[in-house]
Amino acid sequence: MTHNPLPHEAPWWRHAVIYQVYPRSFADQDGDGVGDLPGITSRLPYLAELGVDAIWISPFYRSPMADAGYDVADYRDIDPLFGDLSDADALIARAHELGVRVVIDLVPNHTSDQHAWFQAALAAGPGSPERERYVFRPGRGDGTEPPNNWESVFGGGAWTRVTEPDGTPGQWYLHLFDDTQPDLNWDNPEVVEEFQDVLRFWLDRGVDGFRVDVAHALIKDPELPDWHGRAVMANGGDGETAHTHLGPMWDQEGVHEIYRGWRRLLDSYNPTGDPAQDRILCAEAWLPTQERTMRYTRADEMHQAFNFHFLQSPWRVDDVTEVVEASLVAAEAVGAPTTWVLSNHDVVRHASRLGLPVGTPRPNGIGALEPQPNAVLGLRRARAATTLMLALPGSAYLYNGEELGLPEHTALPDAVRQDPAFHRTAGEETGRDGCRVPMPWTAAAPSFGFGPGEESWLPQPDLYGVFAVDRQQGVEGSTLELYRTLLRLRREHDLGVGGLEWLDLGPEVLAFRNARGDGTPVTVITNFGEEPVALPEGTSVLVCSGRLHEGMLGQDTTVWLS
Ligand code: NOJ
């Protein structure tokens, strides 16, 4: 079906391109081998020039880093690894000067076990109000069996038994993730109030929004019933294998009330309703259907939700067409924008993922002994996929390094792996370290210009040199220049708020027109098939993800035409 354009003055988050900065891996200013906030600030001009509207920064809070910062010990402070609060203030101020908005990561489902609340809960013992902030239960039977059979997303059991202050083995606490990440009890009003206050703390510092970690997990079925499934966050690679049976820990009705409260709070920061002043919420919620996902973006809840359905679509014309259409329909049904995303810090980089045989279930990392992606094909498809994605109406998320066409590091030695999923499954799952390797900025510099020193917290593969920013800047046809061109044209043609009309150019071709009604439409064509496709008469090329051959569009290539 045809989808209508939005008015010109549509709020920024309906069409923004938001670039995810993974702070450990973006830029290291102090030379300790780990990225930091001053490093990010120093590279903001690069991002402004790239043409993004906003950045989302993965957690920078005080943390023992058991899950790379998604284990927060203090929500109102910066981890010394990354800097301090004045560095955060400077980052926000500089970004705003450059016209770049700042979204930060909020982790409300669990804290670190080093958080003052959890330490107090351990010290206070069973029945105390301190324990009521988390999910503590007595064990089954004689107390030695966990309260139910739930498994952690990272592997192993989801319950850990504590030693009580008097030294005896005692209650169990729930952790859907690592045992260092105890789940909070969101039925406790104290928890609700605390997070309202944390939101205010950062809103007062000027942030433009929050990406909400595992937004669908906060409320559990109160019975905590047994469930014979693994509490996976994601699905396999094929739409077919999407889990349709969500466990009793996911997507409970009660979560929506929490977000309504947050929405009211955020809206109160924009009393005049000026769309430019909107502060936003974006849900990270891996759910089986678009409809369930978009319930988080109903008018009085969040502004956006990540479209992992798009990310997980197999690279086949029917699948991609179907997921785009379904995304737009589901978004329109609730009056929200859809988002588009291909890579983030939890998934194999799309330049590698798309180089695996089509239909391969999406792996959790790729190890050296596993089948390797076809790098050339992967990059070609990644460029085509991104060129398609950035022509779609709605908001789009990019992950640092994808603008360089960075592949996954598939040869990391196990000894350096940090992902708890690798350790908790005894290596059965490779885990997410391979997409988190520090950025190459300068081919000839130590750590490829990531920092002043040789070291980086995860070793960079030698081949990252050829992907370095300085090797691609100003180089015609480079992936970096492709992204810059796409972002410039997307803005010039208002594609983020355009309408979409499907075109039929053959069975192996995805094609549509993105038009605002008052400007020249942009025609977008992706060829999935082996047969080259002729470009429609009277059109001229705006940008192409690859090379045209005698005016024909080859396989796995996307073109924008005017
Ligand atoms: C989702 C985050 O993106 C991931 O990196 C993290 O491990 C889990 N949530 C737990 O916080």
Coordinates of C-alpha atoms and ligand atoms in Angstrom, one line a residue:
M1 CA 0.0 0.0 0.0
T2 CA 1.0 3.7 -0.3
H3 CA 2.2 5.6 2.8
N4 CA 1.6 9.3 3.2
P5 CA 4.3 11.9 3.9
L6 CA 4.5 13.8 7.1
P7 CA 4.4 17.6 7.3
H8 CA 7.7 19.5 7.1
E9 CA 7.6 20.6 10.7
A10 CA 7.4 17.0 12.0
P11 CA 9.3 16.6 15.3
W12 CA 13.0 15.7 14.9
W13 CA 12.7 12.1 16.3
R14 CA 10.2 11.1 13.5
H15 CA 13.0 11.2 10.9
A16 CA 16.3 11.5 12.8
V17 CA 19.4 9.5 12.0
I18 CA 20.8 8.5 15.3
Y19 CA 24.4 7.2 15.6
Q20 CA 25.2 4.8 18.3
V21 CA 28.5 5.5 20.1
Y22 CA 29.9 2.6 22.0
P23 CA 32.0 4.6 24.5
R24 CA 34.6 1.9 25.2
S25 CA 35.4 1.6 21.5
F26 CA 34.9 5.0 19.9
A27 CA 37.9 7.1 20.8
D28 CA 40.4 6.9 23.6
Q29 CA 41.8 10.3 24.7
D30 CA 43.7 9.3 27.8
G31 CA 45.6 6.4 26.3
D32 CA 44.5 3.6 28.6
G33 CA 43.2 1.6 25.7
V34 CA 39.5 2.2 26.6
G35 CA 37.4 4.9 24.9
D36 CA 36.2 7.8 27.0
L37 CA 34.0 10.8 27.0
P38 CA 36.7 13.4 26.0
G39 CA 37.5 11.0 23.1
I40 CA 33.9 11.2 22.0
T41 CA 33.8 15.0 22.3
S42 CA 36.9 15.3 20.3
R43 CA 35.3 13.3 17.4
L44 CA 32.0 15.1 17.5
P45 CA 32.9 17.3 14.5
Y46 CA 33.4 14.1 12.5
L47 CA 29.9 13.0 13.4
A48 CA 28.4 16.4 12.6
E49 CA 30.2 16.3 9.2
L50 CA 29.0 12.7 8.6
G51 CA 25.5 14.2 8.8
V52 CA 23.8 12.5 11.8
D53 CA 21.1 14.2 13.8
A54 CA 21.8 12.7 17.1
I55 CA 24.0 10.2 19.0
W56 CA 23.0 7.5 21.4
I57 CA 25.8 6.7 23.9
S58 CA 25.8 3.2 25.4
P59 CA 26.1 3.2 29.2
F60 CA 28.8 5.5 30.7
Y61 CA 27.8 5.2 34.3
R62 CA 29.9 4.0 37.2
S63 CA 30.1 0.2 36.8
P64 CA 32.2 -2.8 37.6
M65 CA 31.8 -3.5 33.8
A66 CA 30.7 -7.1 34.2
D67 CA 28.5 -6.5 31.2
A68 CA 30.3 -3.6 29.6
G69 CA 28.5 -1.0 31.6
Y70 CA 25.0 -2.5 31.4
D71 CA 25.6 -3.3 35.0
V72 CA 25.2 0.1 36.7
A73 CA 26.5 0.8 40.2
D74 CA 25.6 4.5 40.2
Y75 CA 23.1 6.0 37.8
R76 CA 24.1 9.6 38.7
D77 CA 27.9 9.3 38.0
I78 CA 30.3 8.6 35.2
D79 CA 32.6 5.6 35.5
P80 CA 36.2 6.9 36.0
L81 CA 37.2 4.8 32.9
F82 CA 35.2 7.2 30.8
G83 CA 35.7 10.5 32.7
D84 CA 33.5 12.4 35.1
L85 CA 30.3 14.4 35.1
S86 CA 32.1 17.5 33.9
D87 CA 33.2 15.5 30.8
A88 CA 29.5 14.5 30.2
D89 CA 28.4 18.1 30.5
A90 CA 31.2 19.2 28.1
L91 CA 30.1 16.5 25.6
I92 CA 26.5 17.5 25.7
A93 CA 27.3 21.2 25.3
R94 CA 29.7 20.6 22.4
A95 CA 27.2 18.2 20.7
H96 CA 24.4 20.8 21.0
E97 CA 26.8 23.5 19.6
L98 CA 27.3 21.3 16.6
G99 CA 23.5 20.7 16.2
V100 CA 23.8 17.1 17.3
R101 CA 21.3 15.8 19.9
V102 CA 22.4 13.4 22.7
V103 CA 20.4 10.3 23.7
I104 CA 21.8 8.3 26.6
D105 CA 21.2 4.7 27.7
L106 CA 19.0 3.9 30.6
V107 CA 19.2 0.5 32.3
P108 CA 16.2 0.1 34.5
N109 CA 15.7 -3.7 34.5
H110 CA 18.6 -4.5 36.7
T111 CA 21.4 -2.8 38.6
S112 CA 25.0 -4.0 39.3
D113 CA 25.4 -6.2 42.3
Q114 CA 27.8 -3.4 43.4
H115 CA 24.9 -0.8 43.5
A116 CA 24.4 0.6 47.0
W117 CA 20.8 -0.8 47.0
F118 CA 21.9 -4.3 46.3
Q119 CA 24.7 -4.2 48.9
A120 CA 22.1 -2.9 51.4
A121 CA 19.7 -5.6 50.4
L122 CA 22.4 -8.3 51.1
A123 CA 23.2 -6.7 54.5
A124 CA 19.6 -6.2 55.6
G125 CA 18.5 -9.8 55.2
P126 CA 15.1 -11.5 54.4
G127 CA 11.9 -9.6 54.9
S128 CA 13.6 -6.2 54.9
P129 CA 12.4 -3.2 52.8
E130 CA 15.9 -3.3 51.2
R131 CA 15.3 -6.7 49.8
E132 CA 11.9 -5.6 48.4
R133 CA 13.7 -3.4 45.8
Y134 CA 14.9 -6.6 44.1
V135 CA 13.3 -10.0 43.4
F136 CA 14.4 -12.2 46.4
R137 CA 12.6 -15.5 47.1
P138 CA 13.2 -18.5 49.2
G139 CA 14.4 -21.6 47.4
R140 CA 12.2 -24.6 46.6
G141 CA 12.2 -27.7 48.7
D142 CA 14.7 -27.4 51.5
G143 CA 15.8 -24.1 50.0
T144 CA 18.6 -25.5 47.9
E145 CA 16.6 -25.4 44.6
P146 CA 16.0 -22.1 42.8
P147 CA 12.5 -20.6 43.1
N148 CA 11.7 -21.5 39.5
N149 CA 13.4 -22.9 36.4
W150 CA 14.1 -19.7 34.6
E151 CA 17.3 -19.5 32.6
S152 CA 19.5 -16.4 32.2
V153 CA 19.6 -14.8 28.7
F154 CA 23.4 -15.2 29.0
G155 CA 23.1 -18.9 29.8
G156 CA 22.9 -20.8 33.1
G157 CA 20.3 -20.3 35.8
A158 CA 18.5 -17.0 36.4
W159 CA 18.7 -17.3 40.2
T160 CA 21.6 -17.0 42.5
R161 CA 21.6 -17.9 46.2
V162 CA 23.0 -15.5 48.7
T163 CA 24.8 -16.0 52.0
E164 CA 22.8 -14.3 54.7
P165 CA 24.5 -11.8 57.0
D166 CA 24.7 -14.5 59.7
G167 CA 26.7 -16.7 57.3
T168 CA 24.0 -19.2 56.5
P169 CA 22.9 -20.0 52.9
G170 CA 19.8 -18.0 52.3
Q171 CA 17.4 -16.5 49.8
W172 CA 17.8 -16.5 46.0
Y173 CA 17.7 -13.4 43.8
L174 CA 16.5 -13.2 40.2
H175 CA 18.8 -12.1 37.4
L176 CA 17.6 -12.4 33.8
F177 CA 21.2 -11.6 32.7
D178 CA 24.5 -12.1 34.5
D179 CA 24.5 -12.9 38.3
T180 CA 26.1 -9.5 38.8
Q181 CA 22.9 -7.9 37.3
P182 CA 20.1 -8.4 39.9
D183 CA 16.7 -7.6 38.5
L184 CA 14.8 -4.7 40.2
N185 CA 11.3 -5.1 41.6
W186 CA 9.3 -2.7 39.6
D187 CA 6.2 -3.4 41.6
N188 CA 7.9 -1.4 44.4
P189 CA 6.9 2.3 44.2
E190 CA 10.4 3.2 45.6
V191 CA 11.9 1.8 42.4
V192 CA 9.5 3.8 40.3
E193 CA 10.4 7.0 42.1
E194 CA 14.1 6.4 42.0
F195 CA 14.0 6.1 38.2
Q196 CA 11.9 9.2 37.8
D197 CA 14.6 10.9 39.7
V198 CA 17.4 9.5 37.6
L199 CA 15.5 10.7 34.5
R200 CA 15.3 14.2 36.0
F201 CA 19.0 14.1 36.9
W202 CA 19.9 13.6 33.2
L203 CA 17.1 15.8 31.7
D204 CA 18.4 18.6 33.9
R205 CA 21.9 18.1 32.4
G206 CA 20.4 18.6 29.0
V207 CA 20.1 15.2 27.4
D208 CA 17.6 14.8 24.6
G209 CA 16.4 11.3 25.3
F210 CA 16.9 7.8 26.6
R211 CA 17.3 4.5 24.9
V212 CA 15.7 2.1 27.3
D213 CA 17.5 -1.2 27.9
V214 CA 15.3 -4.4 27.8
A215 CA 12.2 -2.3 28.0
H216 CA 10.0 -5.4 27.9
A217 CA 11.5 -7.1 31.0
L218 CA 10.7 -4.8 33.9
I219 CA 7.6 -6.5 35.1
K220 CA 7.4 -10.3 35.5
D221 CA 4.4 -12.5 35.9
P222 CA 3.7 -12.2 39.6
E223 CA 3.4 -16.0 40.0
L224 CA 6.9 -16.4 38.6
P225 CA 5.7 -19.7 37.0
D226 CA 8.1 -22.2 35.6
W227 CA 8.8 -21.8 31.9
H228 CA 10.4 -24.4 29.7
G229 CA 12.2 -22.1 27.4
R230 CA 15.4 -20.0 27.3
A231 CA 14.8 -16.4 28.1
V232 CA 16.4 -15.3 24.8
M233 CA 16.5 -11.7 23.9
A234 CA 16.6 -12.2 20.2
N235 CA 15.4 -14.6 17.6
G236 CA 17.2 -16.6 15.0
G237 CA 18.1 -15.1 11.7
D238 CA 15.1 -16.3 9.7
G239 CA 11.7 -14.7 10.3
E240 CA 10.3 -18.2 10.5
T241 CA 12.1 -19.0 13.7
A242 CA 10.9 -15.9 15.5
H243 CA 9.8 -17.1 19.0
T244 CA 6.1 -16.8 19.2
H245 CA 6.0 -18.0 22.8
L246 CA 7.3 -15.3 25.1
G247 CA 8.2 -16.3 28.5
P248 CA 6.5 -14.9 31.7
M249 CA 9.5 -12.5 32.1
W250 CA 8.8 -10.5 28.9
D251 CA 6.3 -8.0 27.6
Q252 CA 3.9 -8.1 30.6
E253 CA 1.1 -5.5 30.5
G254 CA 2.4 -3.6 33.5
V255 CA 5.5 -2.2 31.8
H256 CA 3.3 0.2 29.8
E257 CA 2.2 2.1 32.8
I258 CA 5.8 2.7 33.7
Y259 CA 6.5 4.3 30.3
R260 CA 3.3 6.4 30.5
G261 CA 4.8 7.9 33.7
W262 CA 8.1 8.6 32.0
R263 CA 6.4 10.1 29.0
R264 CA 4.5 12.6 31.3
L265 CA 7.8 13.5 32.9
L266 CA 9.6 14.0 29.6
D267 CA 6.7 16.1 28.2
S268 CA 6.9 18.3 31.3
Y269 CA 10.3 19.4 30.1
N270 CA 8.7 20.8 27.0
P271 CA 5.8 22.9 28.4
T272 CA 5.3 24.9 25.2
G273 CA 5.1 21.7 23.1
D274 CA 7.8 23.0 20.7
P275 CA 8.7 19.9 18.6
A276 CA 12.4 21.0 18.6
Q277 CA 12.4 20.6 22.3
D278 CA 11.0 17.1 22.5
R279 CA 13.0 14.7 24.7
I280 CA 12.5 11.1 23.6
L281 CA 12.3 7.5 24.8
C282 CA 13.3 4.6 22.5
A283 CA 12.5 1.0 23.6
E284 CA 14.9 -1.8 23.2
A285 CA 12.4 -4.7 23.1
W286 CA 13.0 -7.9 21.2
L287 CA 9.5 -9.1 20.5
P288 CA 8.0 -11.6 18.1
T289 CA 5.7 -9.2 16.2
Q290 CA 5.7 -5.7 14.9
E291 CA 2.4 -5.1 16.7
R292 CA 3.7 -6.1 20.1
T293 CA 6.8 -3.9 19.5
M294 CA 4.8 -0.9 18.5
R295 CA 2.6 -1.0 21.5
Y296 CA 5.5 0.6 23.3
T297 CA 5.1 3.6 21.0
R298 CA 1.5 4.4 21.5
A299 CA 0.8 8.1 21.8
D300 CA 1.2 8.3 25.5
E301 CA 4.2 6.0 25.8
M302 CA 7.6 6.0 24.1
H303 CA 8.5 7.9 20.9
Q304 CA 10.3 5.0 19.2
A305 CA 11.1 1.3 19.4
F306 CA 14.0 -0.4 17.7
N307 CA 12.9 -2.2 14.6
F308 CA 14.8 -5.5 15.1
H309 CA 12.4 -7.2 12.7
F310 CA 14.1 -5.2 9.9
L311 CA 17.6 -6.1 11.3
Q312 CA 16.7 -9.8 11.4
S313 CA 15.2 -10.0 7.9
P314 CA 16.9 -12.5 5.6
W315 CA 18.4 -10.8 2.6
R316 CA 15.7 -11.9 0.2
V317 CA 13.5 -9.6 -1.9
D318 CA 10.2 -10.9 -0.5
D319 CA 11.3 -10.8 3.2
V320 CA 12.8 -7.3 3.0
T321 CA 9.8 -5.9 1.1
E322 CA 7.4 -7.6 3.6
V323 CA 9.2 -6.3 6.7
V324 CA 9.4 -2.7 5.4
E325 CA 5.7 -2.7 4.6
A326 CA 4.7 -4.4 7.9
S327 CA 6.9 -1.9 9.8
L328 CA 5.2 1.1 8.1
V329 CA 1.7 -0.4 8.7
A330 CA 2.4 -1.2 12.4
A331 CA 3.8 2.3 13.0
E332 CA 0.9 4.0 11.3
A333 CA -1.5 2.0 13.4
V334 CA -0.2 3.7 16.5
G335 CA 0.7 7.0 14.9
A336 CA 4.5 6.5 15.7
P337 CA 7.4 6.6 13.3
T338 CA 9.1 3.4 12.6
T339 CA 12.8 3.0 13.1
W340 CA 15.3 1.1 11.0
V341 CA 18.5 -0.5 12.2
L342 CA 21.0 -3.0 10.8
S343 CA 23.8 -3.1 13.4
N344 CA 24.4 -2.5 17.1
H345 CA 26.7 -3.7 19.9
D346 CA 24.7 -6.9 20.4
V347 CA 24.7 -8.3 16.9
V348 CA 27.2 -9.4 14.3
R349 CA 28.1 -6.3 12.2
H350 CA 25.9 -6.3 9.1
A351 CA 28.9 -6.2 6.7
S352 CA 29.7 -9.7 8.0
R353 CA 26.2 -10.9 8.8
L354 CA 25.0 -10.4 5.3
G355 CA 28.0 -12.3 4.0
L356 CA 26.7 -15.5 5.6
P357 CA 24.5 -17.8 3.5
V358 CA 21.0 -16.3 3.2
G359 CA 18.7 -17.7 5.8
T360 CA 21.5 -18.6 8.3
P361 CA 20.0 -18.2 11.8
R362 CA 21.5 -15.0 13.2
P363 CA 24.6 -16.1 15.3
N364 CA 25.6 -14.7 18.6
G365 CA 29.1 -13.7 17.4
I366 CA 31.3 -15.6 15.0
G367 CA 34.4 -17.5 16.2
A368 CA 37.6 -18.4 14.2
L369 CA 36.6 -22.0 14.0
E370 CA 33.1 -21.3 12.7
P371 CA 32.1 -20.9 9.0
Q372 CA 33.4 -17.4 8.0
P373 CA 31.3 -14.9 6.2
N374 CA 32.1 -13.9 2.6
A375 CA 33.6 -10.5 3.2
V376 CA 33.2 -9.1 -0.3
L377 CA 29.6 -10.2 -0.7
G378 CA 28.9 -9.1 2.9
L379 CA 30.1 -5.5 2.3
R380 CA 28.4 -5.3 -1.1
R381 CA 25.1 -6.3 0.5
A382 CA 25.7 -4.1 3.6
R383 CA 26.1 -1.1 1.4
A384 CA 23.0 -2.0 -0.6
A385 CA 21.0 -2.6 2.6
T386 CA 22.1 0.7 4.2
T387 CA 21.4 2.6 0.9
L388 CA 17.9 1.1 1.0
M389 CA 17.5 1.8 4.8
L390 CA 18.4 5.5 4.6
A391 CA 15.9 6.1 1.8
L392 CA 13.0 4.9 4.0
P393 CA 10.7 7.3 5.9
G394 CA 11.1 7.2 9.6
S395 CA 14.1 7.3 11.9
A396 CA 17.3 5.3 11.4
Y397 CA 20.0 4.1 13.7
L398 CA 23.6 3.6 12.8
Y399 CA 26.3 1.8 14.8
N400 CA 29.8 3.3 15.1
G401 CA 32.1 1.8 12.5
E402 CA 29.4 0.7 10.1
E403 CA 30.0 3.9 8.1
L404 CA 33.5 2.5 7.4
G405 CA 32.0 -0.9 6.3
L406 CA 33.8 -2.5 9.3
P407 CA 33.5 -6.2 9.4
E408 CA 33.0 -8.3 12.6
H409 CA 36.3 -9.3 14.2
T410 CA 35.9 -13.1 13.8
A411 CA 39.3 -14.1 15.0
L412 CA 39.5 -12.8 18.5
P413 CA 41.4 -15.1 20.9
D414 CA 39.1 -16.6 23.5
A415 CA 41.4 -15.3 26.2
V416 CA 40.4 -11.7 25.5
R417 CA 36.7 -12.2 25.3
Q418 CA 34.7 -10.3 27.8
D419 CA 31.0 -11.0 27.0
P420 CA 29.4 -12.8 29.9
A421 CA 27.4 -14.8 27.3
F422 CA 30.7 -16.4 26.2
H423 CA 31.7 -17.3 29.7
R424 CA 28.3 -18.4 31.0
T425 CA 27.9 -20.8 28.1
A426 CA 31.4 -22.1 28.4
G427 CA 32.2 -20.8 24.9
E428 CA 29.2 -22.4 23.3
E429 CA 28.1 -18.9 22.3
T430 CA 30.9 -16.8 20.9
G431 CA 29.3 -13.7 22.2
R432 CA 29.3 -10.0 21.1
D433 CA 32.9 -8.9 21.5
G434 CA 33.6 -9.2 17.8
C435 CA 31.3 -6.2 17.0
R436 CA 32.8 -4.1 19.8
V437 CA 36.4 -3.8 18.7
P438 CA 37.7 -0.2 18.8
M439 CA 37.4 2.0 15.7
P440 CA 40.2 2.6 13.3
W441 CA 40.7 6.3 12.6
T442 CA 44.2 6.5 11.2
A443 CA 45.8 3.6 9.3
A444 CA 49.4 4.4 10.1
A445 CA 49.0 5.3 13.8
P446 CA 49.3 3.1 16.9
S447 CA 45.9 1.4 17.6
F448 CA 44.9 2.8 14.2
G449 CA 44.4 6.2 15.9
F450 CA 41.9 4.9 18.4
G451 CA 44.1 6.4 21.1
P452 CA 47.6 7.6 21.7
G453 CA 48.8 4.2 22.8
E454 CA 49.3 0.8 21.1
E455 CA 46.8 -0.9 23.3
S456 CA 43.1 -1.2 22.8
W457 CA 40.9 -3.1 25.3
L458 CA 40.1 -5.6 22.5
P459 CA 42.8 -6.2 19.9
Q460 CA 42.0 -4.8 16.5
P461 CA 42.6 -7.1 13.5
D462 CA 45.3 -5.9 11.0
L463 CA 42.7 -5.6 8.3
Y464 CA 41.0 -2.7 10.2
G465 CA 43.9 -0.5 8.8
V466 CA 42.4 -0.4 5.4
F467 CA 39.0 0.6 6.8
A468 CA 40.5 3.5 8.8
V469 CA 38.7 6.9 8.5
D470 CA 41.8 8.6 6.9
R471 CA 41.9 5.9 4.2
Q472 CA 38.3 6.6 3.2
Q473 CA 37.9 10.3 3.7
G474 CA 37.6 12.0 0.3
V475 CA 38.0 8.7 -1.5
E476 CA 35.3 8.3 -4.2
G477 CA 33.4 5.1 -3.8
S478 CA 34.5 4.5 -0.2
T479 CA 31.9 3.4 2.3
L480 CA 32.4 6.5 4.4
E481 CA 31.8 8.8 1.4
L482 CA 28.7 6.7 0.5
Y483 CA 27.3 7.2 4.0
R484 CA 28.0 11.0 3.8
T485 CA 26.3 11.3 0.5
L486 CA 23.3 9.2 1.6
L487 CA 22.9 11.4 4.7
R488 CA 23.2 14.6 2.8
L489 CA 20.7 13.5 0.1
R490 CA 18.3 12.1 2.7
R491 CA 18.2 15.5 4.3
E492 CA 18.0 17.5 1.0
H493 CA 15.1 15.4 -0.2
D494 CA 13.4 15.1 3.2
L495 CA 13.3 11.3 2.8
G496 CA 12.8 10.8 6.5
V497 CA 9.3 12.4 6.3
G498 CA 8.5 11.3 2.8
G499 CA 5.6 9.2 1.6
L500 CA 6.3 5.7 0.2
E501 CA 4.7 4.3 -3.0
W502 CA 5.8 0.8 -4.1
L503 CA 6.8 0.2 -7.7
D504 CA 6.8 -3.1 -9.5
L505 CA 10.0 -3.5 -11.5
G506 CA 10.2 -7.3 -11.5
P507 CA 10.2 -10.3 -9.1
E508 CA 13.7 -9.9 -7.8
V509 CA 13.5 -6.1 -7.4
L510 CA 12.5 -4.0 -4.4
A511 CA 11.5 -0.6 -5.7
F512 CA 9.6 2.4 -4.3
R513 CA 9.2 6.1 -4.7
N514 CA 9.8 8.3 -1.7
A515 CA 8.0 11.6 -2.3
R516 CA 6.9 14.6 -0.2
G517 CA 4.3 15.7 -2.7
D518 CA 5.9 19.1 -3.2
G519 CA 9.3 18.0 -4.4
T520 CA 10.8 15.7 -7.0
P521 CA 10.3 12.1 -5.9
V522 CA 13.3 9.9 -5.3
T523 CA 13.1 6.4 -6.8
V524 CA 14.9 3.7 -4.9
I525 CA 15.7 0.3 -6.4
T526 CA 17.4 -2.7 -4.9
N527 CA 18.2 -5.5 -7.1
F528 CA 18.3 -8.9 -5.3
G529 CA 18.5 -11.0 -8.4
E530 CA 21.2 -12.1 -10.8
E531 CA 19.7 -10.4 -13.8
P532 CA 20.8 -6.8 -14.2
V533 CA 18.0 -4.3 -14.0
A534 CA 17.6 -1.4 -16.4
L535 CA 17.0 2.0 -14.8
P536 CA 13.6 3.6 -15.7
E537 CA 13.7 6.0 -18.6
G538 CA 14.3 9.7 -18.0
T539 CA 15.9 9.2 -14.5
S540 CA 19.3 10.3 -13.3
V541 CA 21.4 8.7 -10.6
L542 CA 21.7 10.5 -7.3
V543 CA 23.7 7.8 -5.5
C544 CA 24.4 4.1 -6.0
S545 CA 25.7 1.6 -3.4
G546 CA 27.9 0.0 -6.0
R547 CA 28.9 0.5 -9.6
L548 CA 26.4 0.5 -12.5
H549 CA 27.4 -1.7 -15.4
E550 CA 26.5 -0.1 -18.7
G551 CA 23.7 1.8 -17.0
M552 CA 22.3 -1.4 -15.5
L553 CA 21.9 -2.2 -11.8
G554 CA 23.7 -5.4 -10.8
Q555 CA 22.8 -7.9 -8.0
D556 CA 22.9 -6.7 -4.4
T557 CA 23.0 -3.1 -5.3
T558 CA 20.7 -0.2 -4.4
V559 CA 20.4 3.1 -6.4
W560 CA 18.6 6.3 -5.7
L561 CA 17.3 8.1 -8.8
S562 CA 15.6 11.5 -9.4
Ligands
NOJ1 C1 20.6 -5.2 26.1 C2 21.9 -4.5 25.9 O1 21.9 -4.0 24.6 C3 23.0 -5.6 26.1 O2 24.2 -5.2 25.6 C4 22.9 -6.0 27.5 O3 23.9 -7.1 27.7 C5 21.6 -6.4 28.0 N1 20.5 -5.6 27.5 C6 21.5 -6.4 29.5 O4 21.5 -5.1 30.0

